[in-house]
CSV table of C-alpha atoms in Angstrom, one decimal:
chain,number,residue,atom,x,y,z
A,13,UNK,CA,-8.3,-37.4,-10.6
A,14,UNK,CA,-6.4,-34.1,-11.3
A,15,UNK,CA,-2.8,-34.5,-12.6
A,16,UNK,CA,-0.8,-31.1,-12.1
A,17,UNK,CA,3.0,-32.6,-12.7
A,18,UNK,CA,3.5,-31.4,-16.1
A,19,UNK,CA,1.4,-27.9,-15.6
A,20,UNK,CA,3.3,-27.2,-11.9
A,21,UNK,CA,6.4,-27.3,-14.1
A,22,UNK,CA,5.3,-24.7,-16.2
A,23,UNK,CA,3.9,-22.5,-13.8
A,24,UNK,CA,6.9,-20.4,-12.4
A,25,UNK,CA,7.4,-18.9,-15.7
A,26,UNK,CA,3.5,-18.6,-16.4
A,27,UNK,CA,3.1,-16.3,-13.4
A,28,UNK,CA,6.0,-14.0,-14.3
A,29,UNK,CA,4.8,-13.6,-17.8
A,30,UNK,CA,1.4,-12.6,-16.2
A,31,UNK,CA,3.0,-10.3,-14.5
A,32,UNK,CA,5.0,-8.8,-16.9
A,33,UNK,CA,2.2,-8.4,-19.6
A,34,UNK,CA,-0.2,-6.8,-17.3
A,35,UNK,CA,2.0,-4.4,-16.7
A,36,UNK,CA,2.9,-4.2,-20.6
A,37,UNK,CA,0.0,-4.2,-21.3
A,38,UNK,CA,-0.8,-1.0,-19.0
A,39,UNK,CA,2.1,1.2,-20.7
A,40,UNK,CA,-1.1,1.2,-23.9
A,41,UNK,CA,-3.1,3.8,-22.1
A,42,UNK,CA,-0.4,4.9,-19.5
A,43,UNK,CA,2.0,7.8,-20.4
A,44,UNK,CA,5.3,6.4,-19.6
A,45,UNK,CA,7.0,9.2,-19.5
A,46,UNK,CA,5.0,10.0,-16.5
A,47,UNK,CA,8.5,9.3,-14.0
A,48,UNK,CA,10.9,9.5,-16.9
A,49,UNK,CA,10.7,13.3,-17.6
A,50,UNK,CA,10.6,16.4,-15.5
A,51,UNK,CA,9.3,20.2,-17.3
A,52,UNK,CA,11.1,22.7,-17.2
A,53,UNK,CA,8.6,24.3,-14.8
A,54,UNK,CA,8.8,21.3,-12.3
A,55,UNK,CA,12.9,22.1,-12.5
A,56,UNK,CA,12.2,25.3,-11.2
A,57,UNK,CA,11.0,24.5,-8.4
A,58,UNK,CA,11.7,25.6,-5.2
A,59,UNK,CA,9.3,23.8,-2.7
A,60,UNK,CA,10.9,20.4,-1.1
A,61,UNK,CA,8.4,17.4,-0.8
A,62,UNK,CA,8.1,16.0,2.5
A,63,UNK,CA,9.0,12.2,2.7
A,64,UNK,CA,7.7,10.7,5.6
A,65,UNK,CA,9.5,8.4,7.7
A,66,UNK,CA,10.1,7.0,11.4
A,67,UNK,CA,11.6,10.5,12.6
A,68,UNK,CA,9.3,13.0,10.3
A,69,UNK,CA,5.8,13.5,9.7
A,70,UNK,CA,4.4,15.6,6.7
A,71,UNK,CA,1.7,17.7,6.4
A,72,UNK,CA,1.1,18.9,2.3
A,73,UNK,CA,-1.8,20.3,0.1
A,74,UNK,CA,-2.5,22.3,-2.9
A,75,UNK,CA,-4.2,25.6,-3.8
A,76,UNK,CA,-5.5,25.0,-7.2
A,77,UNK,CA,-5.8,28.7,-7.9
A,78,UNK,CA,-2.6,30.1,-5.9
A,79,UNK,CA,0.0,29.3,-8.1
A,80,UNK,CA,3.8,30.2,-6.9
A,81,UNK,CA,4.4,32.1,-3.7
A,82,UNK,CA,1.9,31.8,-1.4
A,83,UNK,CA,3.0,31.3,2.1
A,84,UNK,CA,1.4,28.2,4.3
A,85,UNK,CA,2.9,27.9,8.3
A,86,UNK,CA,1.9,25.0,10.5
A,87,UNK,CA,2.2,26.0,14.4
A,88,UNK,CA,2.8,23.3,17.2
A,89,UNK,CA,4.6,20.8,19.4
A,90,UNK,CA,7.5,21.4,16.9
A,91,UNK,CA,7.6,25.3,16.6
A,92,UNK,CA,6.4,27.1,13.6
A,93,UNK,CA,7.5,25.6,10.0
A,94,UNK,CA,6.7,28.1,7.0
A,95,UNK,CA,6.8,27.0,2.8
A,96,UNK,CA,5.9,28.7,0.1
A,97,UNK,CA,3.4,26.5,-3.2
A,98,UNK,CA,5.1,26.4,-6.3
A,99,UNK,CA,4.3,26.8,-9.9
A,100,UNK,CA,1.2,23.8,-9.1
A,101,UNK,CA,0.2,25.0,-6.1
A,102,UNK,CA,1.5,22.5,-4.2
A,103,UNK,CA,3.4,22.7,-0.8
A,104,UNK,CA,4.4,20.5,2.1
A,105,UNK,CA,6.0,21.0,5.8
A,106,UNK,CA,8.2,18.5,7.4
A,107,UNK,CA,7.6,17.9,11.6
A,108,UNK,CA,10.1,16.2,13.7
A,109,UNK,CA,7.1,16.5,16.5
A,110,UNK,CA,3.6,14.5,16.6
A,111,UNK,CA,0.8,16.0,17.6
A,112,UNK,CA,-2.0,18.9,16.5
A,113,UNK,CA,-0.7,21.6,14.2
A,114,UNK,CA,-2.8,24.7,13.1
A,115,UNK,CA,-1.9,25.5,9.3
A,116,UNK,CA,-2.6,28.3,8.1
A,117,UNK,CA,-2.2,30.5,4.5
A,118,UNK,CA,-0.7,34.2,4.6
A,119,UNK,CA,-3.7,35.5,2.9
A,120,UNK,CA,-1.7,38.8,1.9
A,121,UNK,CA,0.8,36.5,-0.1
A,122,UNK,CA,-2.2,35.0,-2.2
A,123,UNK,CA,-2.5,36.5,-6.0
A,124,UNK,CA,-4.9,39.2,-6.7
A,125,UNK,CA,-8.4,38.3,-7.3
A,126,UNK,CA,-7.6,34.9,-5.2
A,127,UNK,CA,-9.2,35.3,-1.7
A,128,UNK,CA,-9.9,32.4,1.0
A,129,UNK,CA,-13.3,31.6,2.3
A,130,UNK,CA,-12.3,31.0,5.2
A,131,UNK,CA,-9.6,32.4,7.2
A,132,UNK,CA,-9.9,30.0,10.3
A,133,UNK,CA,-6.4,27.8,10.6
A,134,UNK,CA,-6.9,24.1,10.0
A,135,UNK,CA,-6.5,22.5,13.0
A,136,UNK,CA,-4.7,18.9,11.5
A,137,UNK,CA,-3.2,15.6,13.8
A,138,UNK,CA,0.5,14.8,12.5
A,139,UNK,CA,2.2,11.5,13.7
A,140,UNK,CA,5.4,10.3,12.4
A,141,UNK,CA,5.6,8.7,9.5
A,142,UNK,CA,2.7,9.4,7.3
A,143,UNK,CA,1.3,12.5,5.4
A,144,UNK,CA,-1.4,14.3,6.4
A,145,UNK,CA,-3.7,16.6,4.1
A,146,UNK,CA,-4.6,20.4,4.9
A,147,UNK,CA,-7.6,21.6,2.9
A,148,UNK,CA,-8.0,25.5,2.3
A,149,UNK,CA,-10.8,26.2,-0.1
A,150,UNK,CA,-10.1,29.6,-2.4
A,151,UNK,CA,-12.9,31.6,-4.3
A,152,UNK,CA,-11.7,34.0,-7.4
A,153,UNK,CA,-13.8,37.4,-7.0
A,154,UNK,CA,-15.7,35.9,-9.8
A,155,UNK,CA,-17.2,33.3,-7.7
A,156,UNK,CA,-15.7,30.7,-9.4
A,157,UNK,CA,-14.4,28.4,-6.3
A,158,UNK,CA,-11.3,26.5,-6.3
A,159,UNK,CA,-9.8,24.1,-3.4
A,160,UNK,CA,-6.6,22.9,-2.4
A,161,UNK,CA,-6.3,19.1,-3.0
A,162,UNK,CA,-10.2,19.2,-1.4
A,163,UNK,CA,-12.4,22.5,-0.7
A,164,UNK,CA,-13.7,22.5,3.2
A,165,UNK,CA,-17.6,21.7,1.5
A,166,UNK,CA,-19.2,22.3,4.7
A,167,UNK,CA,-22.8,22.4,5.1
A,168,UNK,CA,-24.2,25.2,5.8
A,169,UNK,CA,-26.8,23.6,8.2
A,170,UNK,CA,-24.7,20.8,9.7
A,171,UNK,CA,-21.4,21.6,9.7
A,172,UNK,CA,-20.5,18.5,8.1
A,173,UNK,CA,-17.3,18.0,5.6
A,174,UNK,CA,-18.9,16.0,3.0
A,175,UNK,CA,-15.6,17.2,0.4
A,176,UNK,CA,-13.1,15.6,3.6
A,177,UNK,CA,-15.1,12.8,3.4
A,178,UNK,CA,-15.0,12.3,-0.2
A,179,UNK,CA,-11.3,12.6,0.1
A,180,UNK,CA,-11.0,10.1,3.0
A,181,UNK,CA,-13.2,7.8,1.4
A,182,UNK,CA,-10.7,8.0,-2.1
A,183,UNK,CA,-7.9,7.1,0.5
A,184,UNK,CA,-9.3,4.6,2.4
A,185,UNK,CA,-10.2,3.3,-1.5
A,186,UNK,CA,-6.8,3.5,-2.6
A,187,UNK,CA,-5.0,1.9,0.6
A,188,UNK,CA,-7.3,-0.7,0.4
A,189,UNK,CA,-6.6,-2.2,-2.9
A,190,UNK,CA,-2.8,-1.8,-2.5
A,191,UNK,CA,-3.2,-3.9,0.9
A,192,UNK,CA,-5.0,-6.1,-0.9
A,193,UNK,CA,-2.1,-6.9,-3.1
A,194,UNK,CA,-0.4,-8.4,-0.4
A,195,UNK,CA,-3.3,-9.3,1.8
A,196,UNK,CA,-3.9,-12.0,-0.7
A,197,UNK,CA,-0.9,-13.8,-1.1
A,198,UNK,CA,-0.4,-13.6,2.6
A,199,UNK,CA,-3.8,-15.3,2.8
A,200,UNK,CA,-2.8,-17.9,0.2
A,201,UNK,CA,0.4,-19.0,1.6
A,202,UNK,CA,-2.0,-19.6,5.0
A,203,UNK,CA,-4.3,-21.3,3.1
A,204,UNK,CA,-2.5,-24.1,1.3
A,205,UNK,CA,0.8,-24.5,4.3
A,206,UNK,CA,-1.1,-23.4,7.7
A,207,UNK,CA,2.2,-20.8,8.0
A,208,UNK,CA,1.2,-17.1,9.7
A,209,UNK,CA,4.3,-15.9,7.9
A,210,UNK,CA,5.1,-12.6,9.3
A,211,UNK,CA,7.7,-12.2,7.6
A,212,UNK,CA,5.4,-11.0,4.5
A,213,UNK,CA,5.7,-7.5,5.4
A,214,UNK,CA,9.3,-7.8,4.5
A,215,UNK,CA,8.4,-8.7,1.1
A,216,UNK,CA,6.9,-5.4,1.0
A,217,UNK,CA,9.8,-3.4,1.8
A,218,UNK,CA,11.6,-5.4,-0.5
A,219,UNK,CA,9.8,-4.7,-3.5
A,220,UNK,CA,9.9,-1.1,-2.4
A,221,UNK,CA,13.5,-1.0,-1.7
A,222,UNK,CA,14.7,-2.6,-5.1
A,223,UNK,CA,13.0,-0.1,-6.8
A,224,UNK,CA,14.6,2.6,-5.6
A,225,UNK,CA,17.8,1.0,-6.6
A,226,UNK,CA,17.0,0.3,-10.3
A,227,UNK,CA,14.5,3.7,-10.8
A,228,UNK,CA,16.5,6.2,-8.6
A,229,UNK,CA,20.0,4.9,-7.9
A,230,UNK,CA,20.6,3.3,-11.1
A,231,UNK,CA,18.5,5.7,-13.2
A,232,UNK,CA,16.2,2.9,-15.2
A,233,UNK,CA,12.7,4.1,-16.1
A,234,UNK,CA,10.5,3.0,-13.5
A,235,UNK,CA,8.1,0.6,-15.5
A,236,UNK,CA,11.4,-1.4,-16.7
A,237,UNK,CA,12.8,-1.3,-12.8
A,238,UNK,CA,9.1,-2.2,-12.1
A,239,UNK,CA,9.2,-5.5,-14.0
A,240,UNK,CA,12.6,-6.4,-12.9
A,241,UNK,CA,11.3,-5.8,-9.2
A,242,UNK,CA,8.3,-7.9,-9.8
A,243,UNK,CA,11.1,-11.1,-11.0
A,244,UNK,CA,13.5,-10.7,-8.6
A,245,UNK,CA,10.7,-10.8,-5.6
A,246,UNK,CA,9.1,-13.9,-7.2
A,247,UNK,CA,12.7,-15.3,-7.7
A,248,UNK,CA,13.5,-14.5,-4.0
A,249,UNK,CA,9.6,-16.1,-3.1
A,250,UNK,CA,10.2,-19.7,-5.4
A,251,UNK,CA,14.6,-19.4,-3.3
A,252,UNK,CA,12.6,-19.0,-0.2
A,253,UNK,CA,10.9,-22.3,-0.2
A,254,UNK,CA,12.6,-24.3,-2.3
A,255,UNK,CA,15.9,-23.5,0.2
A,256,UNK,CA,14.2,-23.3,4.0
A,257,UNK,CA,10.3,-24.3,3.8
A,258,UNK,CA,10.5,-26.7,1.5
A,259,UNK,CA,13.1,-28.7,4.0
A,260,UNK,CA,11.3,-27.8,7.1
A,261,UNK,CA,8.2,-29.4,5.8
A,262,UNK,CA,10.1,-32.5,5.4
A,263,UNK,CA,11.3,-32.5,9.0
A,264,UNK,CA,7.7,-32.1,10.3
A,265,UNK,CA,8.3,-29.0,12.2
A,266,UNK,CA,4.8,-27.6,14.0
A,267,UNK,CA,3.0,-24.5,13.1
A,268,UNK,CA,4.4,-22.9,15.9
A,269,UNK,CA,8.2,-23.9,15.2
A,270,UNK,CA,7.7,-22.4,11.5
A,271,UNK,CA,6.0,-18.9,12.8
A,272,UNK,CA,8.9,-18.5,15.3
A,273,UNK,CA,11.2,-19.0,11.8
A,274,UNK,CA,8.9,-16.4,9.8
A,275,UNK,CA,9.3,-13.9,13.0
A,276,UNK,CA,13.3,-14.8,12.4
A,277,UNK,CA,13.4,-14.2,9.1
A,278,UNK,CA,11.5,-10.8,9.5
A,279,UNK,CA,14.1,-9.4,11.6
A,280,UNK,CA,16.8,-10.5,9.4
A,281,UNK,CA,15.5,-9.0,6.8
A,282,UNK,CA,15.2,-5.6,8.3
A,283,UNK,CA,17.9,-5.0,9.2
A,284,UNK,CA,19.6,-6.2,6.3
A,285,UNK,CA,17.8,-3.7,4.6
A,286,UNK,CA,18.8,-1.0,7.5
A,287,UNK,CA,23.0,-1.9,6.6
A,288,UNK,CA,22.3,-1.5,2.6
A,289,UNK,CA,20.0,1.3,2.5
A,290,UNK,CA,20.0,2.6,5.4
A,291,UNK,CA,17.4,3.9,8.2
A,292,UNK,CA,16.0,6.9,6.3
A,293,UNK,CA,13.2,7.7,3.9
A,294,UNK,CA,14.1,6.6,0.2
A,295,UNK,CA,12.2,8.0,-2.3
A,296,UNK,CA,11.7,5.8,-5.6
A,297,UNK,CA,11.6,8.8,-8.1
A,298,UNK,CA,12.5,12.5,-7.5
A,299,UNK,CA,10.1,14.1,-10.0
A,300,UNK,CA,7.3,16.2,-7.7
A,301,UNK,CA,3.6,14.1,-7.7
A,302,UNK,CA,1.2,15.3,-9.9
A,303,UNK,CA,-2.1,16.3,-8.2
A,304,UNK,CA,-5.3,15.2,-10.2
A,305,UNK,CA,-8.6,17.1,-9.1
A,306,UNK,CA,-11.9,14.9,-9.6
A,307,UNK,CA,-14.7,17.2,-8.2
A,308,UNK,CA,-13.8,17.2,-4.4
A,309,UNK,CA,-11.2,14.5,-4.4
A,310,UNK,CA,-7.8,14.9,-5.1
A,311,UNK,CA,-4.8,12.3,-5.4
A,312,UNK,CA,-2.2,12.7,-7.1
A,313,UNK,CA,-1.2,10.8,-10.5
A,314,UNK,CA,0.9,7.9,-9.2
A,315,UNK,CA,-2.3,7.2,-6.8
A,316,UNK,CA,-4.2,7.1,-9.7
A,317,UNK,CA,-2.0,4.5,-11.7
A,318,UNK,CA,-1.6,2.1,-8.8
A,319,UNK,CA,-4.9,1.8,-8.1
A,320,UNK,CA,-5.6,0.8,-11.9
A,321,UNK,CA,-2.8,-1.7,-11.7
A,322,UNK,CA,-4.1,-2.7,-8.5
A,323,UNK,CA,-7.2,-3.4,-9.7
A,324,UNK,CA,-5.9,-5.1,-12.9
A,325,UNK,CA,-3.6,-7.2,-11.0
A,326,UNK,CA,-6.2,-8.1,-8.4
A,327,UNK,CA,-9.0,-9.2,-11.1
A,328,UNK,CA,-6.7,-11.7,-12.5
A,329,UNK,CA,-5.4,-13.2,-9.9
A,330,UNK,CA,-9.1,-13.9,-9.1
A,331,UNK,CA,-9.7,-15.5,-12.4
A,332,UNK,CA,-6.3,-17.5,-12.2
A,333,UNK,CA,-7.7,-19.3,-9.1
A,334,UNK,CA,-10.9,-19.6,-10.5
A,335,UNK,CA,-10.9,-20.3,-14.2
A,336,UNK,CA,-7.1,-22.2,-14.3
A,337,UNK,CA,-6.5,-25.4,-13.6
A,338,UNK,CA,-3.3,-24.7,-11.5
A,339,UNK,CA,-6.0,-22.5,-9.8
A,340,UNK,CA,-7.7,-25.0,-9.4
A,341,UNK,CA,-5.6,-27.1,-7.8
A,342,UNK,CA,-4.2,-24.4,-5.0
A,343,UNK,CA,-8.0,-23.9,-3.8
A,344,UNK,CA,-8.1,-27.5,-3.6
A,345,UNK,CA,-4.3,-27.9,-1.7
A,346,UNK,CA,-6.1,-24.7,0.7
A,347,UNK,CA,-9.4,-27.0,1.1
A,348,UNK,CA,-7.5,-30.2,2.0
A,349,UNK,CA,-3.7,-31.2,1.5
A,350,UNK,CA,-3.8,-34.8,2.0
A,351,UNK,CA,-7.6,-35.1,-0.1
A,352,UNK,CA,-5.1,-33.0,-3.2
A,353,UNK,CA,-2.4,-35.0,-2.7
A,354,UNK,CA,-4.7,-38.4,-2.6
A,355,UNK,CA,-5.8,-36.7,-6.3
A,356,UNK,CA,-2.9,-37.1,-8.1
A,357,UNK,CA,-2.1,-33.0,-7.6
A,358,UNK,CA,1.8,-31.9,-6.9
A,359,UNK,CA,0.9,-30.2,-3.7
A,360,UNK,CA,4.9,-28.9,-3.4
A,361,UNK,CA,5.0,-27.8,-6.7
A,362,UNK,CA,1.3,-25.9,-5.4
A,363,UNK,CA,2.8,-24.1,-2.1
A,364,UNK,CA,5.8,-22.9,-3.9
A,365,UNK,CA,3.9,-21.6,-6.6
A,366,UNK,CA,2.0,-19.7,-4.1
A,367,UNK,CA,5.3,-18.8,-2.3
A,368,UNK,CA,6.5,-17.6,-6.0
A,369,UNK,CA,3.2,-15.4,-6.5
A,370,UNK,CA,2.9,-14.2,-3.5
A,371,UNK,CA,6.2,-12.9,-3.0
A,372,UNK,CA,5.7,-11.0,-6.7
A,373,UNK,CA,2.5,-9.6,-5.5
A,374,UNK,CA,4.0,-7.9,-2.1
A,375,UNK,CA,6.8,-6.6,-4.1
A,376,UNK,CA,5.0,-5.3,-6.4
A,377,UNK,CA,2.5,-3.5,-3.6
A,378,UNK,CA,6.1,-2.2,-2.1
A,379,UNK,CA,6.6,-0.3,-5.6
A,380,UNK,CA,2.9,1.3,-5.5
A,381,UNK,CA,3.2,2.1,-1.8
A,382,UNK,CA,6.2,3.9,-2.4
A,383,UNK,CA,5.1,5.9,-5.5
A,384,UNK,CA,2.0,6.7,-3.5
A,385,UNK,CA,3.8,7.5,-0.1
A,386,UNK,CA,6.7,9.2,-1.9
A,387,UNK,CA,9.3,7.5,0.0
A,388,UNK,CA,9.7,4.0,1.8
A,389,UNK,CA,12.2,2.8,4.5
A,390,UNK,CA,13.2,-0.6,6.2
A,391,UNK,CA,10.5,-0.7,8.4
A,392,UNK,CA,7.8,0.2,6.1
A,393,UNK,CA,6.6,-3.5,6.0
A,394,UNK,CA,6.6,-4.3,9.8
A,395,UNK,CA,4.5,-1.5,10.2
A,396,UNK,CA,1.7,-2.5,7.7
A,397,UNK,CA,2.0,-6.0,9.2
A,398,UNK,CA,-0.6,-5.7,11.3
A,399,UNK,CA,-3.2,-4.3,8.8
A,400,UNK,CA,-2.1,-7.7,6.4
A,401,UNK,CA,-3.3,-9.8,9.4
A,402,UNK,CA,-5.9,-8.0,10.0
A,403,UNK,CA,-7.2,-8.1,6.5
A,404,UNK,CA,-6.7,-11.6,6.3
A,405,UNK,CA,-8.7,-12.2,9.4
A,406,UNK,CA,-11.1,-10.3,8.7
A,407,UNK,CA,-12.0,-11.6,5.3
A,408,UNK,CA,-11.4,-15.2,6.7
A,409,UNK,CA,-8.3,-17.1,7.2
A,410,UNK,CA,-6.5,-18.6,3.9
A,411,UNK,CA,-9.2,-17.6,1.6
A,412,UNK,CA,-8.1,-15.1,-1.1
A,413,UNK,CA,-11.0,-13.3,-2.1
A,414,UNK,CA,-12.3,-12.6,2.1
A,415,UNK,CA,-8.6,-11.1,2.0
A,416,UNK,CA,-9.1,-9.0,-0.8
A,417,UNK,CA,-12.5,-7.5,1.0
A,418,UNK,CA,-11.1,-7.6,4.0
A,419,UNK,CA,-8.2,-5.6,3.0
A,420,UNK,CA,-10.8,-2.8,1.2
A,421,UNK,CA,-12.8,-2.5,4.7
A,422,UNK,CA,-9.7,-2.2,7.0
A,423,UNK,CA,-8.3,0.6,4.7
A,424,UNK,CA,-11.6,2.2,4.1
A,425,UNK,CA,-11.6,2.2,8.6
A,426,UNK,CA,-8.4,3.9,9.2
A,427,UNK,CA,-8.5,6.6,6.5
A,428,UNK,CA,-12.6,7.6,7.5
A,429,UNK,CA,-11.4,7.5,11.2
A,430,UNK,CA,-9.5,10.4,10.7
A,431,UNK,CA,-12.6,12.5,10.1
A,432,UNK,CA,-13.9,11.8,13.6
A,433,UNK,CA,-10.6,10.6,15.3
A,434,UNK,CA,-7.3,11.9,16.0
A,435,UNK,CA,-4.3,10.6,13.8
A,436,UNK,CA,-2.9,8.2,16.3
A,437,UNK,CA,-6.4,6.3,16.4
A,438,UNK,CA,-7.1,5.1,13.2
A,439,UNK,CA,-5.2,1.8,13.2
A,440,UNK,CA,-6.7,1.1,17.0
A,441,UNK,CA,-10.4,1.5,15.2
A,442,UNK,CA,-9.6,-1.1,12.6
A,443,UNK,CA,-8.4,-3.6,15.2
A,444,UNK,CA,-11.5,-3.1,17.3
A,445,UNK,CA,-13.9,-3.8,13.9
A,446,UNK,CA,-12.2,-6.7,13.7
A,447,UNK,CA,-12.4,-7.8,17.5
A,448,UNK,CA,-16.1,-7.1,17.4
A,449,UNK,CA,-17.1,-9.0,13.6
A,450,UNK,CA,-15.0,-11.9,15.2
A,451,UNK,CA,-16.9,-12.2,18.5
A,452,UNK,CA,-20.3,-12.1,15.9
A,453,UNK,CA,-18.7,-14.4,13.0
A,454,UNK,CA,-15.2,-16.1,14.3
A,455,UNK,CA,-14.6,-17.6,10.6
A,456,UNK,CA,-14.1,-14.1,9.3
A,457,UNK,CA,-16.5,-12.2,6.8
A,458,UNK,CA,-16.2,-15.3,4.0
A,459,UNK,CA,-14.3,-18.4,6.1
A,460,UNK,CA,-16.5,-21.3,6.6
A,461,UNK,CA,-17.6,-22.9,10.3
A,462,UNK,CA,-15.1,-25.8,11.3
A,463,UNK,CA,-15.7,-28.3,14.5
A,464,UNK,CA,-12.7,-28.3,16.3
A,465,UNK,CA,-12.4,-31.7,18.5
């Protein structure tokens, strides 16, 4: 018999600490001053960055070699829009109008010595609401080739952009594991109270919008806003169902009764968020992203760090269910309730733990995604909802680690569909993987066969 009274107790302030020394234990081998500090070169300059929201779509790259001046135009539905890189290379365009744009780079404005191999426009998809990359590949008369945040890499004899690919595949990569952060407590909260709670996106704005109050609004560097972001969401999580699930358990409501609460809440919460912060794009930190070339791929540096705490955070979450004995106990309240209960296991004190974790783990995927999307706005959650689910389905209903694969496949779908597929498709791809490994394998990529009747 498993006895978790005493250990349920201490596990609220367990899972914060966990939290709060990974992330300690990340500013070791992380420059903090990564957010905290601007050059005197990035002061200078004069290039906006686009932040992509529900009214604007953003279309951004880098010439490696260019440096300052060089002038990039994007032609279509919306007009012409015209920038100039800065210091970096770097530039970006801002679309109020979806649809294909032809970018192009004022080859007389390059420096001297700097010529493009190819002066064909890039012919590029823009939809509201994300960032889409135009590559231009540069040569110095040297031969030496540079690219711009990816060269074009096209085969000679197929035609084929292995270099876009690499860089699609590093997306797909890096969307992947931040979904995963919430995928799997979205999963877990299934798994141990039966509850599609779609109101988990919302976590995901949260976490997102609190750190733009403490990093931008309140001016705290943004691994201490981090850390209190991470608390409060786990706070709000263990408030959550100590205050409304907790009580609604009690009273026996179905499934059904409690998703119909969960789709409730959701809108609530947005536009709770829309009266305090308001409908626009909020950008966590103003300081410009930092692009990091590694051979063809190129992200930029917050990429770069979310993905190792992703990764961090993700690998010990899997060895707290596995190795702990509070782990322990949620697999076995996600296996069977009533069997836990029968064990001598706190199954309450089990579901709000989850709620508490799970709450911490979307907050904390808000903060990445908005470092990584440079900017975040109320209905940034709703509209990753459908990915969450579809991660979670994928990987197999209430089971953590199918979420956490699930979540790598679906993001890996809809950034490579981009290479084939307009824009506007790649979400509608990753739904119909999922329709089609469901009518093969309905428990999902790691669920396990049930008789129903």
């Amino acid at each position: 018999m498993v006895s978790t009274t005493a250990t349920e107790r201490r596990s609220l302030p367990g899972i914060l600490l966990l939290f709060a020394a990974l992330i300690v234990a990340l500013l070791t081998f992380i420059p903090t001053a990564a957010h905290a500090e601007t050059t005197d070169d990035e002061s200078a300059m004069q290039t906006e960055v686009c932040a992509p929201s529900a009214t604007v779509g953003c279309l951004s790259g880098t010439l490696r070699d260019a440096g300052k001046g060089v002038v990039v135009s994007a032609t279509g539905p919306g007009g012409t829009v015209s920038t100039e890189t800065d210091d970096d290379g770097r530039w970006s365009l801002s679309v109020e109008q979806p649809g294909e744009y032809s970018v192009t780079v004022d080859a007389d404005t390059l420096p001297e010595g700097v010529t493009l191999r190819s002066e064909e426009p890039q012919v590029r998809t823009v939809t509201l609401g994300a960032n889409t990359a135009a590559l231009f590949s540069l040569e110095s008369s040297g031969g030496d080739a540079g690219n711009g945040g990816g060269s074009s890499g096209a085969s000679a004899d197929t035609g084929f952009n292995w270099d876009r690919l690499a860089q699609q595949a590093a997306s797909g990569l890096r969307l992947g594991l931040l979904l995963a952060l919430a995928a799997v407590g979205l999963s877990l909260i299934y798994g141990t109270t039966g509850i599609s709670n779609f109101a988990h996106g919302e976590l995901v704005t949260l976490g997102g919008l609190l750190a733009f109050v403490f990093a931008n609004l309140l001016g705290l560097n943004i691994w201490l806003a981090g850390l209190i972001v991470i608390v409060l969401c786990a706070a709000f999580g263990y408030t959550q169902d100590l205050a409304i699930w907790k009580p609604l358990r009690k009273k026996r409501l179905s499934l059904t009764q409690l998703m119909i609460v969960t789709i409730g809440m959701s809108l609530a919460l947005q536009y709770v968020f829309q009266f305090f912060i308001g409908a626009s794009t909020v950008r966590i930190v103003m300081a410009n992203p930092k692009p990091v070339q590694i051979g063809p791929v190129s992200l930029s540096q917050d990429s770069l760090i979310a993905m190792g705490i992703a990764v961090v955070v993700l690998v010990a979450v899997g060895l707290f269910l596995v190795k702990t004995r509070v782990g322990r106990a949620t697999r076995a309240v996600s296996d069977n309730p009533a069997l836990a209960a029968a064990s001598g296991i706190n199954v309450d004190g089990v579901i709000r733990l989850i709620w508490t974790a799970s709450a911490a783990l979307a907050g904390l995927a808000g903060i990445l995604l908005g470092l990584v999307l440079n900017g975040i706005n109320w209905m940034t959650g709703m509209q990753l909802l459908l990915l969450l689910f579809s991660a979670v389905t994928l990987g197999g209903l209430g089971t953590a680690f199918g979420a956490l694969f699930g979540a790598l496949i679906i993001g890996m779908t809809v950034e490579l569909t981009n290479i084939w597929l307009p824009g506007d498709f790649k979400y509608a791809t990753a739904l119909l993987l999922l329709i089609l490994l469901l009518l093969v394998r309905p428990q999902g990529l790691f669920g396990r066969k049930e008789r129903v009747g």
